[in-house]
Coordinates of C-alpha atoms in Angstrom, one line a residue:
M1 CA 29.9 23.6 16.0
S2 CA 26.2 24.1 16.7
H3 CA 25.1 20.8 15.2
P4 CA 26.3 17.2 15.2
F5 CA 27.2 15.2 12.1
P6 CA 24.5 15.0 9.4
P7 CA 22.4 11.8 8.9
A8 CA 23.8 8.6 7.4
Y9 CA 27.3 9.4 8.6
I10 CA 27.3 6.9 11.4
R11 CA 26.2 4.2 8.9
K12 CA 29.0 5.1 6.5
W13 CA 31.6 5.1 9.3
M14 CA 30.4 1.9 10.8
N15 CA 30.7 0.2 7.4
L16 CA 34.4 1.1 7.4
L17 CA 35.0 0.5 11.2
R18 CA 32.8 -2.5 11.8
N19 CA 33.9 -5.3 14.3
G20 CA 36.3 -2.8 16.1
A21 CA 38.4 -2.2 13.0
Q22 CA 40.9 0.7 12.9
I23 CA 41.8 3.0 9.9
P24 CA 44.6 5.6 9.8
K25 CA 43.2 9.1 10.4
Q26 CA 44.9 10.5 7.4
T27 CA 43.4 7.8 5.2
M28 CA 39.9 8.5 6.6
L29 CA 40.3 12.2 6.2
G30 CA 41.5 11.7 2.6
S31 CA 38.3 9.7 1.7
L32 CA 36.0 12.5 2.8
K33 CA 34.9 14.8 0.0
S34 CA 34.0 18.1 1.7
D35 CA 35.0 20.2 4.7
E36 CA 31.6 19.5 6.3
Q37 CA 32.5 15.8 6.5
S38 CA 35.9 16.6 8.0
L39 CA 34.3 18.8 10.6
A40 CA 31.8 16.1 11.4
L41 CA 34.7 13.6 11.9
E42 CA 36.4 16.0 14.3
Y43 CA 33.2 16.6 16.1
A44 CA 32.7 12.8 16.6
I45 CA 36.2 12.5 18.0
N46 CA 35.7 15.4 20.4
M47 CA 32.4 13.8 21.6
G48 CA 34.1 10.5 22.3
I49 CA 32.1 8.5 19.7
L50 CA 35.3 7.9 17.7
V51 CA 38.6 7.2 19.4
V52 CA 42.0 8.1 18.1
Q53 CA 44.9 5.7 19.0
G54 CA 48.6 6.0 18.3
K55 CA 50.9 9.1 17.9
G56 CA 52.2 11.1 15.0
M57 CA 51.7 9.7 11.6
H58 CA 50.5 6.4 13.1
K59 CA 47.2 7.7 14.5
A60 CA 44.2 5.4 13.8
V61 CA 40.5 6.0 14.2
S62 CA 38.0 3.4 15.6
F63 CA 34.6 3.4 17.3
C64 CA 34.6 3.6 21.1
Q65 CA 33.9 0.0 22.3
K66 CA 32.7 1.0 25.8
L67 CA 29.0 1.7 25.5
K68 CA 28.7 3.6 28.9
S69 CA 31.5 6.0 27.9
I70 CA 29.7 7.2 24.8
P71 CA 27.9 10.5 25.6
T72 CA 24.2 10.6 25.2
S73 CA 21.8 13.6 25.1
L74 CA 18.4 13.9 26.8
T75 CA 16.9 15.0 23.5
D76 CA 17.2 13.8 19.9
R77 CA 20.0 15.2 17.9
Y78 CA 17.9 15.3 14.7
C79 CA 14.7 17.0 13.8
F80 CA 11.6 14.8 14.0
E81 CA 10.3 16.3 10.7
C82 CA 13.2 16.9 8.4
N83 CA 15.7 14.5 10.0
L84 CA 18.5 17.1 9.9
P85 CA 20.6 18.6 12.8
G86 CA 20.8 22.2 13.7
A87 CA 19.3 24.6 16.2
L88 CA 16.7 22.2 17.6
R89 CA 13.9 22.7 20.1
G90 CA 13.2 19.9 22.5
C91 CA 9.6 18.6 23.1
K92 CA 8.1 19.4 26.5
S93 CA 6.7 15.8 26.9
C94 CA 9.3 13.5 25.3
S95 CA 12.9 13.3 24.0
R96 CA 12.1 14.2 20.4
S97 CA 13.3 17.5 18.9
F98 CA 12.3 19.7 16.0
H99 CA 13.1 22.9 14.2
E100 CA 10.5 25.6 14.8
S101 CA 10.3 26.2 11.0
C102 CA 9.6 22.5 10.4
Q103 CA 6.8 22.2 13.0
R104 CA 3.5 21.2 11.5
K105 CA 0.5 23.5 11.9
H106 CA -1.8 20.5 12.0
P107 CA -0.3 17.3 13.4
E108 CA -2.0 15.1 10.8
K109 CA -1.0 17.3 7.8
P110 CA 2.6 16.5 6.7
T111 CA 4.8 19.3 5.4
Y112 CA 5.8 17.3 2.3
G113 CA 3.7 16.2 -0.7
V114 CA 3.4 12.7 -2.0
P115 CA 3.0 12.5 -5.8
S116 CA 0.5 10.2 -7.4
D117 CA 2.6 8.5 -10.1
K118 CA 3.6 5.4 -8.1
G119 CA 1.3 2.5 -7.4
Q120 CA -2.0 4.3 -8.1
S121 CA -3.5 6.8 -10.4
Y122 CA -4.9 9.2 -7.8
R123 CA -3.5 11.2 -4.9
F124 CA -4.9 11.7 -1.4
P125 CA -5.0 15.4 -0.5
P126 CA -2.0 16.0 1.7
N127 CA -3.9 18.7 3.7
E128 CA -7.1 16.6 4.2
S129 CA -8.6 16.7 7.6
D130 CA -11.0 14.1 9.1
T131 CA -13.2 16.8 10.6
D132 CA -15.2 18.5 7.8
V133 CA -16.8 20.9 10.3
E134 CA -13.8 22.7 11.5
T135 CA -13.0 26.0 9.7
A136 CA -9.7 26.8 8.3
S137 CA -7.8 30.1 8.2
Q138 CA -7.1 32.0 5.1
E139 CA -3.5 30.8 4.9
E140 CA -4.5 27.2 5.3
Q141 CA -7.2 27.6 2.6
T142 CA -4.6 28.9 0.2
E143 CA -2.3 25.9 0.9
A144 CA -5.2 23.5 0.4
A145 CA -6.1 25.2 -2.9
L146 CA -2.5 24.8 -4.2
S147 CA -2.3 21.2 -3.1
M148 CA -5.6 20.3 -4.7
E149 CA -5.0 22.0 -8.0
N150 CA -4.3 18.8 -10.0
H151 CA -6.4 16.4 -7.9
Q152 CA -7.8 13.5 -9.7
L153 CA -10.7 11.6 -8.1
D154 CA -10.8 7.9 -8.1
H155 CA -14.3 6.6 -7.5
N156 CA -13.0 3.4 -5.8
S157 CA -11.3 5.3 -3.1
N158 CA -12.6 7.0 0.0
I159 CA -11.6 10.6 -0.7
N160 CA -13.5 13.3 1.1
T161 CA -13.4 16.0 -1.6
S162 CA -13.9 19.3 0.1
P163 CA -14.4 22.3 -2.2
I164 CA -11.3 24.0 -3.6
Y165 CA -10.6 27.2 -1.8
P166 CA -10.0 30.5 -3.6
F167 CA -6.6 31.9 -4.2
P168 CA -5.4 35.0 -2.4
S169 CA -6.2 37.3 -5.4
V170 CA -9.9 36.5 -5.1
K171 CA -11.8 38.4 -2.5
C172 CA -13.4 36.1 0.1
E173 CA -16.4 37.3 2.1
S174 CA -17.8 35.4 5.0
P175 CA -21.4 34.2 4.7
D176 CA -24.2 35.8 6.7
W177 CA -25.2 32.6 8.4
D178 CA -23.6 29.6 10.0
D179 CA -23.5 26.6 7.7
N180 CA -21.9 24.1 10.0
D181 CA -24.9 21.9 10.6
V182 CA -25.9 19.6 7.7
S183 CA -29.1 17.6 8.0
F184 CA -29.9 14.2 6.5
V185 CA -31.6 14.0 3.2
S186 CA -34.9 13.0 4.6
E187 CA -34.9 15.9 7.1
K188 CA -35.6 19.5 6.5
P189 CA -32.8 22.0 7.2
A190 CA -33.3 24.2 10.2
A191 CA -34.2 27.9 9.7
R192 CA -31.1 29.9 9.2
Q193 CA -30.7 33.0 11.3
R194 CA -28.7 35.9 9.9
K195 CA -25.9 37.3 12.0
S196 CA -26.0 40.8 13.1
K197 CA -23.6 43.1 11.3
V198 CA -22.6 45.1 14.3
K199 CA -18.8 45.4 14.4
T200 CA -17.2 44.3 17.6
E201 CA -13.6 44.5 18.5
P202 CA -11.9 41.2 18.8
P203 CA -10.9 40.2 22.3
I204 CA -7.3 40.4 23.3
I205 CA -5.9 36.9 23.7
E206 CA -2.7 36.6 25.7
P207 CA -0.2 34.1 24.3
D208 CA -0.4 30.8 26.0
S209 CA 3.0 29.4 27.0
S210 CA 1.6 25.9 27.1
S211 CA 0.7 25.9 23.5
D212 CA 0.6 22.6 21.5
L213 CA 3.3 24.0 19.2
E214 CA 5.8 23.5 22.0
K215 CA 5.3 19.7 21.6
C216 CA 6.4 17.4 18.9
T217 CA 4.0 16.0 16.3
A218 CA 3.8 12.6 18.1
C219 CA 2.8 14.2 21.4
R220 CA 0.2 16.4 19.8
L221 CA -1.3 13.4 18.1
M222 CA -1.5 11.5 21.4
T223 CA -3.3 14.3 23.2
Q224 CA -6.3 13.6 20.8
A225 CA -5.9 9.8 20.7
R226 CA -8.8 9.0 22.9
I227 CA -11.1 11.6 21.4
R228 CA -10.4 10.5 17.8
H229 CA -10.7 6.8 18.6
P230 CA -14.0 5.1 17.4
P231 CA -16.2 4.1 20.2
H232 CA -16.8 0.4 21.0
L233 CA -13.5 -0.5 19.3
N234 CA -11.6 -2.8 21.6
K235 CA -8.0 -4.1 21.3
E236 CA -8.9 -7.4 19.7
E237 CA -10.9 -5.8 16.9
L238 CA -8.3 -3.0 16.5
R239 CA -5.6 -5.7 16.0
C240 CA -7.7 -7.3 13.3
L241 CA -8.2 -4.0 11.4
L242 CA -4.5 -2.9 11.8
R243 CA -3.4 -6.3 10.5
Y244 CA -5.5 -5.8 7.3
S245 CA -4.0 -2.4 6.7
W246 CA -0.4 -3.4 7.5
N247 CA -0.4 -6.6 5.4
K248 CA -1.7 -4.6 2.5
H249 CA 0.8 -1.7 2.6
Q250 CA 4.0 -3.0 4.2
S251 CA 5.4 -4.0 0.8
W252 CA 6.3 -0.3 0.3
L253 CA 9.3 -0.8 2.6
T254 CA 12.1 -2.5 0.8
A255 CA 14.6 -2.1 3.7
D256 CA 14.6 -0.9 7.3
V257 CA 17.2 -0.2 10.0
D258 CA 16.7 -3.5 11.8
K259 CA 17.2 -5.7 8.7
Y260 CA 20.2 -3.7 7.6
M261 CA 22.0 -3.8 11.0
T262 CA 21.2 -7.5 11.5
K263 CA 22.7 -8.3 8.1
H264 CA 25.9 -6.2 8.3
Y265 CA 26.7 -5.6 12.0
N266 CA 27.4 -7.7 15.0
N267 CA 25.7 -7.3 18.4
R268 CA 28.2 -4.8 19.7
D269 CA 28.1 -2.6 16.6
R270 CA 24.3 -2.6 16.7
A271 CA 24.3 -1.5 20.3
L272 CA 26.7 1.3 19.5
V273 CA 24.5 2.6 16.7
R274 CA 21.4 2.4 18.8
R275 CA 23.0 4.4 21.6
I276 CA 24.3 7.1 19.3
L277 CA 21.4 7.7 16.9
F278 CA 18.0 6.4 18.2
K279 CA 15.7 7.5 21.0
T280 CA 12.9 5.0 20.2
N281 CA 13.0 1.3 19.7
T282 CA 10.8 1.1 16.5
L283 CA 13.5 0.3 13.9
G284 CA 11.9 -2.1 11.5
Q285 CA 8.8 -3.9 10.2
A286 CA 9.3 -6.7 12.8
D287 CA 8.7 -4.2 15.7
I288 CA 5.4 -3.1 14.1
E289 CA 4.2 -6.6 13.6
R290 CA 5.1 -7.6 17.2
S291 CA 3.1 -4.7 18.5
I292 CA 0.1 -5.5 16.4
E293 CA 0.1 -9.2 17.3
G294 CA 0.7 -8.5 21.0
Q295 CA -2.2 -6.1 21.1
K296 CA 0.0 -3.2 22.2
Y297 CA -2.1 -0.6 20.6
E298 CA -5.1 0.7 22.4
Y299 CA -5.8 3.6 20.1
L300 CA -5.3 4.1 16.3
T301 CA -3.0 7.1 17.0
E302 CA -0.5 4.9 18.8
F303 CA -0.1 2.9 15.6
L304 CA 0.4 6.1 13.6
V305 CA 3.0 7.4 16.1
D306 CA 5.0 4.2 15.8
L307 CA 5.1 4.6 12.0
L308 CA 6.3 8.2 12.4
D309 CA 9.1 7.0 14.7
L310 CA 10.0 4.3 12.1
Q311 CA 10.1 6.9 9.4
H312 CA 12.3 9.2 11.5
N313 CA 14.7 6.4 12.4
I314 CA 15.0 5.4 8.7
G315 CA 15.6 9.0 7.7
V316 CA 18.4 9.4 10.3
F317 CA 20.1 6.1 9.5
F318 CA 19.9 6.2 5.7
G319 CA 19.5 9.9 5.1
P320 CA 16.5 12.1 4.2
T321 CA 17.3 11.8 0.5
A322 CA 17.7 8.0 0.4
R323 CA 15.2 5.8 -1.4
E324 CA 14.5 3.9 1.8
Y325 CA 13.2 7.1 3.4
K326 CA 11.1 8.1 0.4
D327 CA 9.4 4.7 0.6
T328 CA 8.1 5.5 4.1
R329 CA 6.2 8.4 2.6
W330 CA 4.2 6.1 0.4
L331 CA 3.6 3.8 3.3
L332 CA 2.3 6.6 5.6
R333 CA 0.1 8.0 2.8
D334 CA -1.8 4.7 2.4
V335 CA -1.9 3.8 6.1
T336 CA -3.2 7.3 7.1
H337 CA -6.0 6.9 4.5
D338 CA -6.9 3.5 6.2
I339 CA -6.9 5.2 9.6
R340 CA -9.4 7.8 8.3
E341 CA -11.6 5.0 7.0
I342 CA -11.5 3.1 10.4
R343 CA -12.4 6.3 12.2
R344 CA -15.4 6.9 9.9
C345 CA -16.7 3.3 10.3
P346 CA -14.8 0.3 11.6
D347 CA -17.5 -2.1 10.4
C348 CA -17.3 -0.9 6.8
F349 CA -13.5 -1.3 6.8
R350 CA -13.6 -4.8 8.2
N351 CA -16.4 -5.9 5.9
S352 CA -14.6 -4.6 2.8
N353 CA -11.5 -6.7 3.7
Q354 CA -13.6 -9.8 4.5
T355 CA -14.8 -10.5 1.0
E356 CA -15.6 -14.2 1.6
C357 CA -19.3 -13.4 1.6
S358 CA -20.7 -12.0 -1.7
M359 CA -23.2 -9.8 0.2
W360 CA -20.7 -8.2 2.5
F361 CA -21.9 -4.7 1.5
A362 CA -25.4 -5.6 2.6
K363 CA -24.3 -6.1 6.2
P364 CA -25.6 -3.3 8.4
C365 CA -23.0 -1.4 10.5
L366 CA -23.3 -0.5 14.2
Q367 CA -23.1 3.1 13.0
R368 CA -26.1 3.0 10.6
H369 CA -25.6 4.7 7.3
E370 CA -28.4 6.5 5.5
V371 CA -29.5 4.9 2.2
V372 CA -30.2 7.3 -0.8
F373 CA -30.3 7.4 -4.5
A374 CA -27.3 9.3 -5.9
K375 CA -26.7 10.4 -9.5
Q376 CA -23.6 11.0 -11.4
A377 CA -23.2 12.5 -14.8
G378 CA -24.1 10.1 -17.6
S379 CA -25.7 7.5 -15.2
P380 CA -29.2 7.1 -13.6
H381 CA -30.0 7.5 -10.0
W382 CA -28.3 4.6 -8.2
P383 CA -28.8 3.3 -4.6
A384 CA -25.9 4.1 -2.3
K385 CA -24.8 4.4 1.3
V386 CA -23.9 7.8 2.7
I387 CA -20.4 7.5 4.4
S388 CA -19.9 11.2 5.3
V389 CA -21.3 14.6 4.5
S390 CA -19.2 17.7 4.0
S391 CA -20.5 20.9 5.6
K392 CA -18.6 23.2 3.4
T393 CA -20.3 25.0 0.5
P394 CA -21.2 23.3 -1.8
I395 CA -22.4 20.4 0.3
K396 CA -21.2 17.1 -1.0
Y397 CA -22.1 13.6 0.0
D398 CA -19.4 10.9 0.1
V399 CA -21.4 7.8 -1.0
R400 CA -20.6 4.2 -1.9
F401 CA -22.9 2.6 -4.4
F402 CA -24.7 -0.8 -4.2
G403 CA -24.0 -3.3 -6.9
T404 CA -21.1 -5.4 -8.2
Y405 CA -18.1 -3.0 -7.9
H406 CA -19.2 -0.8 -4.9
L407 CA -17.6 2.3 -6.3
R408 CA -17.1 5.5 -4.3
A409 CA -18.0 9.1 -5.4
S410 CA -18.5 12.6 -4.1
V411 CA -21.9 13.8 -5.1
L412 CA -23.5 17.2 -4.8
E413 CA -26.5 17.7 -2.6
K414 CA -28.8 18.5 -5.6
D415 CA -28.1 15.0 -7.1
I416 CA -29.2 13.1 -3.9
I417 CA -32.8 11.8 -3.6
P418 CA -34.2 10.1 -0.4
I419 CA -34.7 6.3 -0.7
E420 CA -38.5 6.8 -0.4
G421 CA -38.5 9.3 -3.3
D422 CA -39.7 8.7 -6.9
V423 CA -36.9 7.6 -9.2
P424 CA -37.5 7.4 -13.0
F425 CA -36.3 3.8 -13.3
K426 CA -39.0 2.5 -10.9
Q427 CA -41.7 3.1 -13.6
K428 CA -39.8 1.1 -16.2
A429 CA -40.7 -2.5 -16.8
K430 CA -37.1 -3.4 -17.7
I431 CA -33.9 -2.5 -15.9
S432 CA -30.3 -3.3 -16.5
K433 CA -28.5 -6.2 -14.9
G434 CA -26.3 -3.8 -12.9
M435 CA -29.4 -2.0 -11.5
A436 CA -31.1 -5.4 -10.7
A437 CA -28.0 -6.5 -8.7
A438 CA -27.9 -3.2 -6.9
M439 CA -31.6 -3.3 -6.0
K440 CA -31.3 -6.9 -4.8
E441 CA -28.4 -5.9 -2.5
L442 CA -30.4 -2.9 -1.3
T443 CA -33.4 -5.1 -0.5
C444 CA -31.1 -7.5 1.4
H445 CA -29.6 -4.6 3.3
T446 CA -33.1 -3.3 4.3
L447 CA -34.1 -6.7 5.6
L448 CA -30.9 -7.2 7.6
A449 CA -31.1 -3.7 9.1
K450 CA -34.2 -4.8 11.0
L451 CA -32.1 -7.4 12.9
S452 CA -29.8 -6.8 15.8
P453 CA -26.5 -5.1 14.9
D454 CA -24.7 -7.6 17.2
L455 CA -25.4 -10.3 14.7
F456 CA -23.0 -8.6 12.3
S457 CA -20.3 -7.3 14.7
F458 CA -16.7 -8.5 15.1
H459 CA -17.6 -11.0 17.8
A460 CA -20.6 -12.5 16.1
N461 CA -20.8 -16.1 15.1
P462 CA -20.1 -16.5 11.4
A463 CA -22.6 -19.3 11.1
D464 CA -25.4 -17.2 12.5
T465 CA -24.4 -14.3 10.2
K466 CA -24.5 -16.5 7.1
E467 CA -27.8 -18.0 8.1
A468 CA -29.3 -14.5 8.4
I469 CA -28.0 -13.4 5.1
D470 CA -29.3 -16.6 3.3
K471 CA -32.7 -16.1 4.9
A472 CA -32.8 -12.4 3.7
L473 CA -31.7 -13.5 0.2
S474 CA -34.6 -16.0 0.0
H475 CA -37.0 -13.1 0.4
C476 CA -35.3 -11.0 -2.3
L477 CA -37.3 -11.5 -5.6
E478 CA -35.3 -11.8 -8.8
P479 CA -36.2 -9.4 -11.6
T480 CA -38.4 -11.1 -14.2
T481 CA -37.1 -9.1 -17.1
T482 CA -33.9 -7.2 -17.8
A483 CA -33.1 -4.7 -20.4
T484 CA -31.3 -6.4 -23.3
P485 CA -30.3 -4.6 -26.5
G486 CA -32.5 -5.8 -29.4
K487 CA -33.7 -4.8 -32.8
R488 CA -36.2 -2.0 -33.2
A489 CA -39.7 -3.1 -34.4
R490 CA -40.3 -2.8 -38.1
R491 CA -43.0 -0.4 -39.1
S492 CA -46.0 -1.7 -41.0
T493 CA -46.0 -1.5 -44.8
P494 CA -48.1 1.5 -46.0
G495 CA -49.8 -0.7 -48.7
V496 CA -51.4 -3.1 -46.1
S497 CA -55.0 -2.2 -45.3
G498 CA -56.2 -1.4 -41.8
K499 CA -58.1 -4.7 -41.5
M500 CA -55.0 -6.7 -42.1
R501 CA -53.1 -4.6 -39.5
K502 CA -55.7 -5.4 -36.9
I503 CA -55.6 -9.2 -37.6
S504 CA -51.8 -9.2 -37.5
A505 CA -51.9 -7.3 -34.2
T506 CA -54.3 -9.7 -32.5
T507 CA -53.2 -13.1 -33.9
P508 CA -49.6 -14.3 -33.3
A509 CA -47.5 -15.0 -36.3
P510 CA -47.1 -18.7 -37.2
T511 CA -43.7 -20.2 -36.7
R512 CA -42.3 -22.8 -39.1
V513 CA -41.4 -26.2 -37.6
M514 CA -38.2 -27.5 -39.3
P515 CA -38.2 -31.3 -39.9
Q516 CA -35.4 -33.3 -38.3
R517 CA -32.8 -34.6 -40.8
R518 CA -32.2 -38.3 -40.9
C519 CA -29.4 -40.3 -42.6
S520 CA -29.3 -43.9 -43.8
M521 CA -27.8 -46.9 -42.0
S522 CA -25.1 -47.2 -44.6
A523 CA -23.9 -43.6 -44.1
R524 CA -23.8 -44.2 -40.3
L525 CA -21.6 -47.3 -40.8
A526 CA -19.3 -45.6 -43.2
G527 CA -18.8 -42.8 -40.7
R528 CA -17.9 -45.2 -37.9
N529 CA -15.4 -47.0 -40.2
E530 CA -13.7 -43.8 -40.9
E531 CA -13.4 -43.0 -37.2
R532 CA -11.9 -46.5 -36.5
N533 CA -9.3 -46.1 -39.3
E534 CA -8.3 -42.7 -37.9
L535 CA -8.0 -44.1 -34.4
E536 CA -5.8 -47.0 -35.6
D537 CA -3.5 -44.6 -37.5
L538 CA -3.1 -42.5 -34.4
K539 CA -2.2 -45.6 -32.4
S540 CA 0.4 -46.7 -34.9
K541 CA 2.0 -43.2 -34.9
L542 CA 2.1 -43.3 -31.1
S543 CA 3.9 -46.6 -31.0
I544 CA 6.5 -45.4 -33.6
C545 CA 7.1 -42.3 -31.4
E546 CA 7.6 -44.4 -28.3
N547 CA 10.2 -46.6 -30.1
Q548 CA 12.1 -43.5 -31.3
L549 CA 12.0 -42.1 -27.7
L550 CA 13.5 -45.4 -26.3
K551 CA 16.3 -45.3 -28.9
S552 CA 17.1 -41.7 -28.2
N553 CA 17.3 -42.4 -24.4
E554 CA 19.7 -45.3 -25.0
E555 CA 21.9 -43.2 -27.2
L556 CA 21.9 -40.4 -24.6
D557 CA 22.9 -42.9 -21.9
S558 CA 25.8 -44.2 -23.9
M559 CA 27.0 -40.7 -24.8
R560 CA 26.9 -39.8 -21.1
K561 CA 29.1 -42.8 -20.2
N562 CA 31.6 -41.9 -23.0
I563 CA 31.8 -38.3 -21.7
A564 CA 32.4 -39.6 -18.1
E565 CA 35.2 -41.9 -19.3
I566 CA 36.8 -39.1 -21.3
K567 CA 36.7 -36.8 -18.3
R568 CA 38.6 -39.3 -16.2
K569 CA 41.5 -39.6 -18.7
R570 CA 44.5 -37.3 -18.8
W571 CA 45.5 -35.4 -22.0
C572 CA 48.8 -34.1 -23.3
Q573 CA 49.2 -30.4 -22.9
K574 CA 51.2 -30.2 -26.2
C575 CA 49.4 -32.5 -28.8
L576 CA 46.1 -33.2 -26.9
Q577 CA 46.6 -37.0 -27.1
E578 CA 46.1 -39.3 -24.2
A579 CA 48.7 -38.7 -21.6
K580 CA 51.1 -41.2 -20.1
L581 CA 53.5 -39.0 -18.1
D582 CA 52.7 -36.5 -15.3
C583 CA 54.9 -33.5 -14.8
C584 CA 52.8 -32.0 -11.9
F585 CA 49.2 -31.6 -10.9
N586 CA 48.5 -29.1 -13.7
A587 CA 50.2 -30.8 -16.7
S588 CA 50.5 -34.3 -18.3
Y589 CA 52.2 -35.4 -21.5
C590 CA 52.0 -38.3 -23.9
S591 CA 55.8 -38.6 -24.3
E592 CA 59.1 -37.0 -23.2
D593 CA 59.4 -35.2 -26.5
C594 CA 56.2 -33.3 -26.0
Q595 CA 57.2 -32.5 -22.4
R596 CA 60.6 -31.1 -23.6
R597 CA 58.9 -28.9 -26.3
H598 CA 56.3 -27.5 -23.8
K599 CA 58.9 -26.9 -21.1
K600 CA 59.4 -23.2 -21.7
R601 CA 55.7 -22.4 -21.5
H602 CA 54.9 -24.7 -18.6
Q603 CA 57.9 -23.8 -16.5
R604 CA 56.3 -20.7 -15.0
K605 CA 53.3 -22.5 -13.7
C606 CA 54.8 -25.8 -12.8
T607 CA 54.1 -26.9 -9.2
A608 CA 56.4 -29.9 -9.1
E609 CA 58.9 -30.0 -6.3
R610 CA 62.4 -29.4 -7.5

């Protein structure tokens, strides 16, 4: 047999053979539903995981209770990607294994897709890459196009929407110039040099035996951990950011391996399962929380690798089709999105989770963002921060708008205006309330950007930060007028002469002063008397209700006493009268006549000593 038993078999067997229990072999074989399960049972017996005791028809199966005698392998028995056994290839750097057909082409692009109909109305692109500059092959572009076909953009998320790639039926020609460098809005793009169209033969590249495809996904991720880690992000700040992400998304997991084994197995059974199945110690949410609080993680990638190990262990223990394993896909989808956000700007991610201050978006980051005016369809130009810029054609800016809701959007380059440019709403005397709030936040951000960035860092004193924000807000002028919907001015009557129009235009229209209404003293006294009468009626009704409540409580107390006395009495099993004779603990009778009549029915249940 070229593979061990499928996933979830150890859990099912342990549920039957826990605490060293034994089951007849024929009974266990009869409970199996397929030949594959029977072969897996024989394979486990041959390996020494299960032990057969007895002879002939009295053979019984149980787990081996000696941990050291259970055989172990240097590599994992299950694929790190699909969690299934088979012809596996071991990783060069660790004990993980994988199928060559399951290996990821890019370590951060999963081979499965996560639908968008659970928990949120949008979907993160499964083939999204953090580096917008790197070019993709034709096959990868086709996969990206298929995965982005039904993509719905949510403007409150940080989705870097790269252009949809053409399908294989469409002819794709490479551009005549390099378009990898994208300048800022306020800068002019460099002169583009056309490539020479001289055909050159591609160089012959010898296959490298030390390729990354010989390593598992976790090891390939760890090779880039230091490069992909944001600069100036120490362990203490990383622990704070990971705690925000983990507390927000850990509710996806309804169960894990550690909780299940602690609830159902004893210490020896847990040790048996650990030795047979797992090569890593990340088995539950408690392990992740201990690593975060203990500042174990030095890089973001280490946190992601631990989550991948947790996903693999859950898939091996519960099975790749179980609900517990599917929940890990939702968890990894959201956590991976947060990791991308932290890599882009750790300060933005921290400030967005620390919403105690209303002006958190005005705080400048250590990595300064360009401020522009961005326009969406149906909306005016709005002040926004540039989070990232896509270098693919057409160039798109990932921006986050100033204002109340701080929405996100991917805007084309033609809809971006520098902050110093002329915007139509600047010439208007009245602006909307939303635009006024956005301009106030923009002004505060401009004033705070002139200060030292250490004043708003992770280790800054909150009191000093609050003082700086309050000082900047004191210099922000409130808009005098805001646009409010009102009635259109009425046109002048055609019959009025021009002289009357000039007078009406220069002199303000008189306003009528309404006299204050007064009432007599007798009317005031009559009103007071009516109020007093109503108050006295309410008091009398309240006293009546209190008396009724007291009577009801007394009746309830007496009823409870009667019920308690009735419960203490014994009642005849035949006529339901008060009993005087006891036959046994279960039956009592009021007379010997009732006891004689009820003898045939009570004789089967009688517990009296004969």
